[in-house]
Amino acid sequence: MRRHGRAWRVALAVVAAATGAATLPAAHAAAGGDASAGAGIRADFNGDGYADLAVAAPDATVDGKTGAGYVAVVYGSATGLKPASKQVISQNTPGVTDSAETGDHFGSAVSTADLDGDGHTDLVVGVTGEDSVEGGAETGLLQVVWGGAGGLSGGAPLAYGQDTYDRLSDRGRLAVGDVDGDGAADLVAVQGSADLRVIRGPFGRDGAGRGGEETVRDDSDARFLDLATGDVDGDGVDDVVGTLNQGDEYDARHIVYWRGAPESLAEGTVPRDARGRQLQGGEFVDVGDVNGDGFEDIVVGRSVDGYDSDLDTPIPTGGRVAFVPGSANGPVGTKAMYVNQDSAGVPGAAERGDGFGTDVTVADVNGDGYADVAAGVPGEDFDGLSNAGGTVLLRGSRDGLTGTGAQGVNQDTASVPGVAEAKDAFGGATHLVDGDDDGRAELVVGAPGENENAGSVWVFPSSASGIGATGSSTFGAGTLGTVAAKARLGADFDD
């Protein structure tokens, strides 16, 4: 559930305990303006010029309600993300629709954009288990929490699902971008697994979109797995990219590209390889300019392996990452490139069930002008530990995605806090965010299985040479003041 919009200043935020007040960093003089091209997306909830981080715990217990869920927000500063400057937002937070209830899963999707045009990034949260009076059980809800000089506060419902069990925004299938080119943020969400619902901005403080709605339906029994937005064809309007599969067949996974346009999205197209066959997709997608040519490229993580389609899939073992370059005519499938853990320069070895390519994230880590790719490997085994997990950073270059110079980290890496344990699933979610505004994105990694599914988050500093373990830090429920049991903190980040 990715959002790449050139105009949106994205920040990651961590929310303070429901009973506590947030302590926010002071604004710095350089506030304002877009992040450098090297840093990628920015979300800045309090307008201080530093990117913030939003971390989802949709399975968390809130006020005794299991699976009610929350979103934690950690604010950026001159020294990077500061967990001490935090908020914890749930449906018990004043201004948020309804109240915390069992199984609502507040935080099932998280994204960010300045929806009301006041200069502060707003937080968009999916509540996939929410019921509605009109639609019935588990229609799902999209909720906004408004940004402002004091941080996040207040909010409004943006949209409910339209029918029973629509589960609007389920499993992170939410993206935000300007898909009609009018300068206002639009919401793109999956409804009922198969329908693409576009809600066009600008949005009023009542949460209503002023630009109308559009529903894109596919008659081929496709099911959405992930979404992203970005300008793949370089025309100044965000496009929509989805990964889908036919029914329950892993073998039928593919990529679909919808070009953004003023009135409605163009008809979806499937990138094809040199043989004319559709490119096989995966479970995760993001976009960014990996080869530095001015067009945003499509990056897809195919984390599953062991299916019949492996026979026709380049380097499938253990999972892989695909790079599909953008162009004036959209994605160029004939120039797709693939990387897995057997590719030259990539740490580790490709083994069945590694899950390489889980939750791919695209942004420039070393400031060289080429977007890099973070790929989780939550199924990685080492030292006799099953599914301890790891994360690999792949480098962007003029020639596209490469394994050369790749870096890997896990909880057994020297200077990384914590100890690797079986089923930690370190790398179950990844994020790249420039929290200190130096033009280089830091790596954020979630381990939702940590401490028997309590979950924790790690932050790795960046430099011209890439990410570093020295100076890395971690936080979890103890820092946030939340209930740890089976919260799976770090299962997702804002996109």
Coordinates of C-alpha atoms in Angstrom, one line a residue:
M1 CA 0.0 0.0 0.0
R2 CA 2.3 2.6 -1.3
R3 CA 1.9 6.3 -2.1
H4 CA 4.4 8.2 -4.2
G5 CA 3.2 11.7 -5.0
R6 CA 5.7 14.4 -5.8
A7 CA 3.7 17.1 -4.0
W8 CA 3.0 15.2 -0.8
R9 CA 5.4 15.8 2.1
V10 CA 5.3 12.4 3.9
A11 CA 6.3 11.8 7.5
L12 CA 6.3 8.8 9.8
A13 CA 4.9 9.4 13.2
V14 CA 4.5 7.4 16.4
V15 CA 1.5 8.1 18.5
A16 CA 1.7 8.7 22.3
A17 CA -0.2 6.6 24.8
A18 CA -3.9 7.4 24.7
T19 CA -3.7 8.8 28.2
G20 CA -0.6 10.8 27.7
A21 CA 0.2 14.0 25.8
A22 CA 2.6 14.1 22.9
T23 CA 5.9 15.9 23.2
L24 CA 6.8 17.3 19.8
P25 CA 10.1 18.6 18.5
A26 CA 10.4 22.3 17.8
A27 CA 10.3 23.4 14.1
H28 CA 13.6 24.2 12.4
A29 CA 14.3 27.1 10.1
A30 CA 14.5 25.0 6.9
A31 CA 10.9 23.8 7.1
G32 CA 9.0 24.0 3.9
G33 CA 9.7 22.7 0.4
D34 CA 9.7 19.2 -0.9
A35 CA 12.2 16.6 0.1
S36 CA 15.1 16.1 -2.2
A37 CA 14.7 13.7 -5.0
G38 CA 17.1 11.4 -3.3
A39 CA 15.1 11.1 -0.1
G40 CA 11.8 10.0 -1.6
I41 CA 8.4 10.6 0.0
R42 CA 7.9 12.8 3.0
A43 CA 5.1 13.0 5.6
D44 CA 5.3 15.9 8.0
F45 CA 2.4 15.9 10.4
N46 CA 3.5 18.9 12.5
G47 CA 5.0 21.0 9.7
D48 CA 8.5 21.2 11.3
G49 CA 10.3 20.2 8.1
Y50 CA 11.2 16.7 9.3
A51 CA 9.7 13.5 8.1
D52 CA 7.7 11.4 10.6
L53 CA 6.9 7.7 10.9
A54 CA 3.6 5.9 11.3
V55 CA 3.7 2.3 12.6
A56 CA 0.6 0.1 12.5
A57 CA -0.4 -2.5 15.1
P58 CA -3.9 -3.5 13.8
D59 CA -4.0 -6.6 16.0
A60 CA -3.3 -4.8 19.2
T61 CA -5.5 -4.7 22.3
V62 CA -6.9 -1.3 23.2
D63 CA -8.9 -0.8 26.4
G64 CA -9.3 -4.5 26.8
K65 CA -10.7 -4.9 23.2
T66 CA -8.5 -7.5 21.3
G67 CA -7.8 -6.7 17.7
A68 CA -9.1 -3.1 18.1
G69 CA -5.7 -1.8 16.8
Y70 CA -3.8 1.4 16.9
V71 CA -1.3 3.4 14.9
A72 CA 1.8 4.8 16.6
V73 CA 3.5 7.9 15.2
V74 CA 7.2 8.9 15.8
Y75 CA 8.3 12.4 14.9
G76 CA 11.4 13.3 13.0
S77 CA 14.0 15.8 14.2
A78 CA 17.5 17.1 13.4
T79 CA 18.9 13.9 14.9
G80 CA 16.4 11.6 13.2
L81 CA 13.3 9.8 14.4
K82 CA 12.7 10.4 18.1
P83 CA 10.5 7.7 19.8
A84 CA 10.3 9.9 22.9
S85 CA 8.2 12.3 20.7
K86 CA 5.3 10.0 20.2
Q87 CA 1.5 9.6 20.0
V88 CA -0.7 6.5 20.0
I89 CA -3.9 6.9 18.0
S90 CA -6.8 4.5 18.2
Q91 CA -10.6 4.8 17.9
N92 CA -10.6 5.9 21.5
T93 CA -8.6 9.0 20.5
P94 CA -10.8 12.2 20.6
G95 CA -12.0 13.1 17.2
V96 CA -11.6 9.6 15.7
T97 CA -14.8 8.0 14.4
D98 CA -16.6 5.5 16.7
S99 CA -14.7 3.7 19.6
A100 CA -12.2 0.9 20.0
E101 CA -14.0 -2.4 19.4
T102 CA -12.9 -6.1 19.2
G103 CA -11.8 -7.0 15.7
D104 CA -12.0 -3.5 14.1
H105 CA -8.3 -3.6 13.2
F106 CA -7.6 0.1 13.2
G107 CA -4.4 0.4 11.2
S108 CA -5.2 -2.4 8.7
A109 CA -3.9 0.2 6.2
V110 CA -1.9 3.4 6.7
S111 CA -1.1 6.2 4.3
T112 CA -0.4 10.0 4.4
A113 CA -1.2 13.1 2.4
D114 CA -2.3 16.7 2.9
L115 CA -6.0 16.1 2.2
D116 CA -7.3 19.5 3.2
G117 CA -4.6 21.6 1.7
D118 CA -3.5 23.3 5.0
G119 CA 0.2 22.5 4.5
H120 CA 0.3 19.7 7.1
T121 CA 0.3 16.0 6.2
D122 CA -2.7 14.1 7.4
L123 CA -2.8 10.5 8.5
V124 CA -5.2 8.1 6.6
V125 CA -6.0 4.9 8.5
G126 CA -7.9 1.8 7.3
V127 CA -10.3 0.2 9.8
T128 CA -11.1 -3.0 7.9
G129 CA -13.3 -4.6 10.5
E130 CA -15.6 -1.6 11.1
D131 CA -19.3 -2.1 10.7
S132 CA -21.6 0.5 9.2
V133 CA -25.3 1.2 9.6
E134 CA -25.9 1.3 5.8
G135 CA -23.6 -1.5 4.6
G136 CA -23.6 -4.0 7.5
A137 CA -20.9 -6.0 9.1
E138 CA -17.2 -5.4 8.2
T139 CA -17.8 -2.9 5.5
G140 CA -14.6 -1.2 6.5
L141 CA -13.7 2.4 7.0
L142 CA -11.2 5.0 5.9
Q143 CA -10.5 7.5 8.6
V144 CA -8.4 10.7 8.5
V145 CA -6.6 12.2 11.5
W146 CA -5.7 15.8 10.8
G147 CA -2.1 17.1 10.9
G148 CA -1.3 20.5 12.5
A149 CA 1.3 22.6 14.2
G150 CA 0.8 20.6 17.4
G151 CA 0.8 17.2 15.7
L152 CA -2.1 15.0 14.8
S153 CA -5.5 15.7 16.3
G154 CA -9.2 15.4 15.4
G155 CA -10.5 13.7 12.3
A156 CA -13.3 12.6 10.1
P157 CA -14.6 9.5 8.3
L158 CA -13.5 9.6 4.6
A159 CA -15.4 6.5 3.3
Y160 CA -17.1 3.3 4.3
G161 CA -17.3 0.1 2.3
Q162 CA -20.6 -0.2 0.4
D163 CA -21.6 -3.8 1.2
T164 CA -21.3 -6.4 3.9
Y165 CA -17.7 -7.8 4.2
D166 CA -16.3 -5.3 1.7
R167 CA -13.5 -4.8 4.2
L168 CA -12.4 -1.5 2.6
S169 CA -8.6 -1.2 2.7
D170 CA -8.0 -4.7 4.0
R171 CA -4.4 -5.9 4.3
G172 CA -2.9 -2.5 3.5
R173 CA -4.5 -2.2 0.1
L174 CA -4.6 1.6 0.1
A175 CA -2.6 4.3 -1.8
V176 CA -2.8 8.1 -2.1
G177 CA -1.7 10.2 -5.0
D178 CA -2.9 12.9 -7.5
V179 CA -4.3 10.6 -10.1
D180 CA -6.3 13.3 -12.0
G181 CA -3.6 16.0 -12.1
D182 CA -5.6 18.7 -10.3
G183 CA -3.1 19.2 -7.5
A184 CA -5.2 17.6 -4.8
A185 CA -4.6 14.2 -3.2
D186 CA -6.9 11.4 -4.2
L187 CA -7.5 8.1 -2.3
V188 CA -7.2 4.7 -4.1
A189 CA -8.4 1.7 -2.1
V190 CA -9.5 -1.9 -2.7
Q191 CA -13.1 -2.7 -1.9
G192 CA -14.3 -6.3 -1.6
S193 CA -10.9 -7.6 -2.8
A194 CA -11.6 -7.0 -6.5
D195 CA -12.8 -3.4 -7.0
L196 CA -10.5 -0.4 -7.2
R197 CA -12.3 2.5 -5.6
V198 CA -11.0 6.0 -6.3
I199 CA -12.2 8.9 -4.1
R200 CA -11.1 12.2 -5.5
G201 CA -10.0 15.3 -3.6
P202 CA -9.8 17.9 -2.4
F203 CA -11.3 16.9 0.9
G204 CA -13.2 19.1 3.3
R205 CA -12.8 19.0 7.1
D206 CA -15.9 16.8 7.2
G207 CA -14.0 14.2 5.3
A208 CA -16.0 14.4 2.1
G209 CA -14.1 14.3 -1.3
R210 CA -15.1 17.1 -3.5
G211 CA -14.0 15.5 -6.8
G212 CA -16.4 12.6 -7.0
E213 CA -15.7 8.8 -7.1
E214 CA -14.8 6.2 -9.6
T215 CA -15.0 2.4 -9.3
V216 CA -12.8 0.2 -11.5
R217 CA -14.0 -3.4 -11.8
D218 CA -12.2 -6.4 -13.3
D219 CA -14.4 -9.2 -14.7
S220 CA -11.6 -11.7 -14.7
D221 CA -12.0 -12.7 -11.0
A222 CA -8.8 -10.9 -10.1
R223 CA -7.9 -10.2 -6.4
F224 CA -5.8 -7.3 -5.4
L225 CA -2.7 -7.9 -3.3
D226 CA -1.0 -4.5 -3.1
L227 CA -1.3 -1.0 -4.5
A228 CA 1.1 1.9 -5.3
T229 CA 0.8 5.3 -7.0
G230 CA 3.5 7.3 -8.9
D231 CA 4.3 9.0 -12.1
V232 CA 5.5 6.1 -14.2
D233 CA 5.1 7.8 -17.6
G234 CA 6.5 11.2 -16.5
D235 CA 3.4 13.3 -17.6
G236 CA 3.1 15.0 -14.2
V237 CA 0.0 12.9 -13.1
D238 CA 0.2 10.0 -10.7
D239 CA -0.6 6.6 -12.1
V240 CA -1.9 3.5 -10.2
V241 CA 0.0 0.2 -10.1
G242 CA -1.5 -3.0 -8.6
T243 CA -0.4 -6.5 -8.1
L244 CA -3.3 -9.0 -8.5
N245 CA -3.9 -12.7 -8.8
Q246 CA -6.7 -14.8 -10.4
G247 CA -8.7 -16.4 -7.7
D248 CA -6.5 -18.2 -5.3
E249 CA -3.8 -19.2 -7.8
Y250 CA -0.3 -18.0 -7.0
D251 CA 0.6 -19.0 -10.6
A252 CA -1.6 -16.3 -12.0
R253 CA -0.1 -13.3 -10.3
H254 CA 0.4 -10.2 -12.5
I255 CA 1.0 -6.5 -12.6
V256 CA -1.6 -4.0 -13.8
Y257 CA -0.9 -0.3 -14.7
W258 CA -3.6 2.4 -14.9
R259 CA -2.5 5.7 -16.3
G260 CA -3.8 8.7 -14.3
A261 CA -6.0 11.2 -16.2
P262 CA -8.3 14.1 -15.5
E263 CA -11.7 12.4 -15.8
S264 CA -11.0 8.8 -14.9
L265 CA -8.2 6.2 -14.9
A266 CA -7.2 4.9 -18.3
E267 CA -8.0 1.2 -18.9
G268 CA -5.6 -1.1 -17.1
T269 CA -2.8 -2.7 -19.0
V270 CA -0.5 -5.6 -18.1
P271 CA 3.2 -5.2 -18.9
R272 CA 4.6 -8.0 -21.1
D273 CA 8.0 -9.5 -21.6
A274 CA 9.9 -10.0 -24.9
R275 CA 7.9 -13.1 -25.6
G276 CA 4.6 -11.3 -25.3
R277 CA 3.7 -13.0 -22.0
Q278 CA 2.4 -11.0 -19.1
L279 CA 5.0 -10.3 -16.4
Q280 CA 4.4 -12.3 -13.3
G281 CA 3.7 -10.1 -10.3
G282 CA 4.0 -10.7 -6.6
E283 CA 2.5 -9.7 -3.3
F284 CA 4.1 -6.3 -2.8
V285 CA 4.7 -3.3 -5.0
D286 CA 6.2 0.2 -4.7
V287 CA 7.4 2.8 -7.2
G288 CA 10.4 5.1 -7.4
D289 CA 13.1 6.3 -9.8
V290 CA 15.6 3.5 -9.4
N291 CA 17.6 4.3 -12.6
G292 CA 17.5 8.1 -12.3
D293 CA 16.0 8.8 -15.7
G294 CA 13.1 10.9 -14.4
F295 CA 10.4 8.2 -14.7
E296 CA 9.3 6.3 -11.7
D297 CA 9.9 2.6 -12.0
I298 CA 7.8 -0.3 -10.7
V299 CA 9.3 -2.6 -8.1
V300 CA 7.5 -5.8 -7.2
G301 CA 8.3 -8.3 -4.4
R302 CA 7.4 -11.9 -5.1
S303 CA 8.0 -13.4 -1.7
V304 CA 6.4 -16.8 -2.3
D305 CA 7.9 -19.8 -4.1
G306 CA 7.3 -23.5 -4.6
Y307 CA 4.5 -23.3 -7.1
D308 CA 4.1 -24.6 -10.7
S309 CA 4.8 -21.1 -12.1
D310 CA 8.4 -21.3 -10.8
L311 CA 9.3 -23.1 -13.9
D312 CA 8.6 -20.0 -16.0
T313 CA 9.7 -17.4 -13.5
P314 CA 13.2 -15.9 -13.4
I315 CA 15.1 -16.8 -10.2
P316 CA 12.0 -17.7 -8.1
T317 CA 13.7 -19.6 -5.3
G318 CA 13.3 -18.0 -1.9
G319 CA 11.5 -15.0 -3.4
R320 CA 12.7 -12.3 -5.7
V321 CA 12.4 -8.6 -6.5
A322 CA 11.5 -7.4 -10.0
F323 CA 12.3 -4.0 -11.5
V324 CA 10.2 -2.7 -14.4
P325 CA 11.4 0.6 -15.8
G326 CA 9.0 3.5 -16.5
S327 CA 9.0 5.5 -19.7
A328 CA 6.9 8.1 -21.6
N329 CA 4.7 5.1 -22.7
G330 CA 4.4 3.6 -19.2
P331 CA 6.2 0.5 -17.8
V332 CA 8.5 -1.3 -20.2
G333 CA 8.1 -5.0 -19.5
T334 CA 10.7 -6.1 -22.0
K335 CA 13.4 -4.4 -19.9
A336 CA 12.4 -6.0 -16.6
M337 CA 15.2 -7.1 -14.3
Y338 CA 15.2 -9.6 -11.4
V339 CA 17.2 -10.0 -8.2
N340 CA 17.2 -12.7 -5.6
Q341 CA 19.6 -13.9 -2.9
D342 CA 21.6 -15.9 -5.4
S343 CA 22.3 -12.7 -7.5
A344 CA 25.8 -11.4 -7.4
G345 CA 26.5 -9.2 -4.4
V346 CA 23.3 -10.0 -2.5
P347 CA 23.9 -11.2 1.1
G348 CA 22.7 -14.7 2.0
A349 CA 21.6 -17.6 -0.2
A350 CA 18.3 -18.3 -2.0
E351 CA 16.4 -21.0 0.0
R352 CA 12.8 -22.1 -0.1
G353 CA 10.6 -20.1 2.2
D354 CA 12.9 -17.2 2.8
G355 CA 10.3 -14.7 1.7
F356 CA 12.8 -12.4 0.0
G357 CA 10.9 -9.5 -1.4
T358 CA 8.5 -9.1 1.4
D359 CA 7.2 -5.5 1.7
V360 CA 9.5 -3.7 -0.8
T361 CA 10.1 0.0 -0.2
V362 CA 11.8 2.5 -2.6
A363 CA 13.8 5.6 -1.8
D364 CA 17.3 6.9 -2.0
V365 CA 19.4 5.8 1.0
N366 CA 22.9 7.1 0.1
G367 CA 22.0 10.3 -1.6
D368 CA 23.4 9.4 -5.0
G369 CA 20.2 10.3 -6.9
Y370 CA 19.2 6.7 -7.5
A371 CA 16.3 5.2 -5.5
D372 CA 17.3 2.1 -3.6
V373 CA 15.1 -0.8 -2.6
A374 CA 14.5 -2.3 0.9
A375 CA 13.3 -5.9 0.8
G376 CA 12.3 -7.9 3.8
V377 CA 13.4 -11.5 4.3
P378 CA 11.2 -12.6 7.3
G379 CA 11.6 -16.3 6.6
E380 CA 15.4 -16.3 6.7
D381 CA 16.9 -19.1 8.9
F382 CA 20.3 -18.9 10.5
D383 CA 22.2 -20.3 13.5
G384 CA 19.4 -22.9 13.9
L385 CA 16.7 -20.3 14.2
S386 CA 13.7 -20.7 12.0
N387 CA 12.1 -17.6 10.5
A388 CA 14.4 -15.2 12.5
G389 CA 14.4 -13.0 9.5
G390 CA 16.5 -10.2 8.0
T391 CA 16.3 -7.3 5.6
V392 CA 18.4 -6.5 2.4
L393 CA 19.0 -3.1 0.9
L394 CA 19.5 -3.3 -2.9
R395 CA 21.1 -0.4 -4.8
G396 CA 19.6 1.6 -7.6
S397 CA 21.9 2.6 -10.5
R398 CA 21.8 4.0 -14.1
D399 CA 21.3 0.5 -15.3
G400 CA 18.5 -0.3 -12.9
L401 CA 18.3 -2.5 -9.8
T402 CA 21.5 -4.3 -8.9
G403 CA 22.9 -6.6 -6.3
T404 CA 26.2 -4.9 -6.3
G405 CA 26.8 -3.1 -3.0
A406 CA 23.8 -4.7 -1.4
Q407 CA 23.7 -4.7 2.4
G408 CA 21.9 -7.1 4.8
V409 CA 21.0 -6.7 8.5
N410 CA 19.4 -8.8 11.1
Q411 CA 19.2 -9.0 14.9
D412 CA 22.5 -10.8 15.1
T413 CA 24.3 -8.1 13.1
A414 CA 27.0 -6.5 15.3
S415 CA 25.7 -3.3 17.1
V416 CA 22.1 -4.1 16.3
P417 CA 20.0 -4.1 19.6
G418 CA 18.2 -7.3 20.5
V419 CA 18.9 -10.9 19.9
A420 CA 17.6 -13.0 16.9
E421 CA 15.1 -15.6 17.9
A422 CA 13.0 -18.1 16.0
K423 CA 9.7 -16.7 14.5
D424 CA 10.7 -13.0 15.0
A425 CA 10.0 -12.4 11.3
F426 CA 12.5 -9.5 11.3
G427 CA 11.8 -7.8 7.9
G428 CA 8.1 -8.6 7.9
A429 CA 7.6 -4.9 7.0
T430 CA 10.1 -2.3 5.8
H431 CA 10.1 1.5 5.3
L432 CA 12.5 4.2 4.1
V433 CA 12.2 7.7 5.6
D434 CA 14.4 10.7 5.8
G435 CA 13.7 11.6 9.4
D436 CA 16.6 14.0 9.9
D437 CA 16.2 15.9 6.5
D438 CA 19.7 15.2 5.3
G439 CA 18.6 13.9 1.8
R440 CA 19.2 10.3 2.7
A441 CA 16.5 7.9 3.9
E442 CA 16.9 5.8 7.0
L443 CA 15.8 2.2 7.0
V444 CA 13.0 1.2 9.3
V445 CA 12.3 -2.5 9.9
G446 CA 9.4 -4.2 11.6
A447 CA 9.6 -7.6 13.3
P448 CA 5.9 -8.4 14.1
G449 CA 6.8 -11.8 15.6
E450 CA 9.2 -10.4 18.2
N451 CA 8.5 -11.4 21.8
E452 CA 5.8 -13.9 20.9
N453 CA 4.0 -11.6 18.4
A454 CA 4.2 -8.4 20.5
G455 CA 6.3 -6.9 17.7
S456 CA 9.0 -4.3 17.6
V457 CA 10.6 -1.7 15.3
W458 CA 14.2 -1.0 14.4
V459 CA 15.7 2.2 12.8
F460 CA 19.0 2.1 11.0
P461 CA 20.9 5.4 10.2
S462 CA 22.1 6.2 6.7
S463 CA 25.1 7.7 5.1
A464 CA 26.8 8.1 1.7
S465 CA 27.9 4.4 2.1
G466 CA 24.4 3.1 2.8
I467 CA 22.7 1.9 6.0
G468 CA 24.7 1.3 9.2
A469 CA 24.2 -0.9 12.2
T470 CA 26.2 1.4 14.5
G471 CA 23.7 3.8 16.0
S472 CA 20.7 1.7 15.2
S473 CA 17.9 1.7 17.7
T474 CA 14.7 -0.2 18.6
F475 CA 11.3 0.5 20.2
G476 CA 8.2 -1.4 21.1
A477 CA 5.2 -1.4 23.4
G478 CA 7.3 -0.4 26.4
T479 CA 8.3 2.8 24.8
L480 CA 4.8 3.5 23.4
G481 CA 3.0 2.6 26.7
T482 CA 0.7 0.2 24.9
V483 CA -0.4 -3.4 25.5
A484 CA 2.3 -5.8 24.1
A485 CA 0.5 -9.1 23.9
K486 CA 0.0 -10.2 20.3
A487 CA -0.1 -6.6 19.0
R488 CA 2.3 -7.5 16.1
L489 CA 3.7 -3.9 16.2
G490 CA 5.6 -3.2 13.0
A491 CA 3.3 -5.3 10.8
D492 CA 3.0 -2.3 8.5
F493 CA 4.2 1.3 8.0
D494 CA 2.7 4.3 6.3
D495 CA 3.3 4.5 2.6

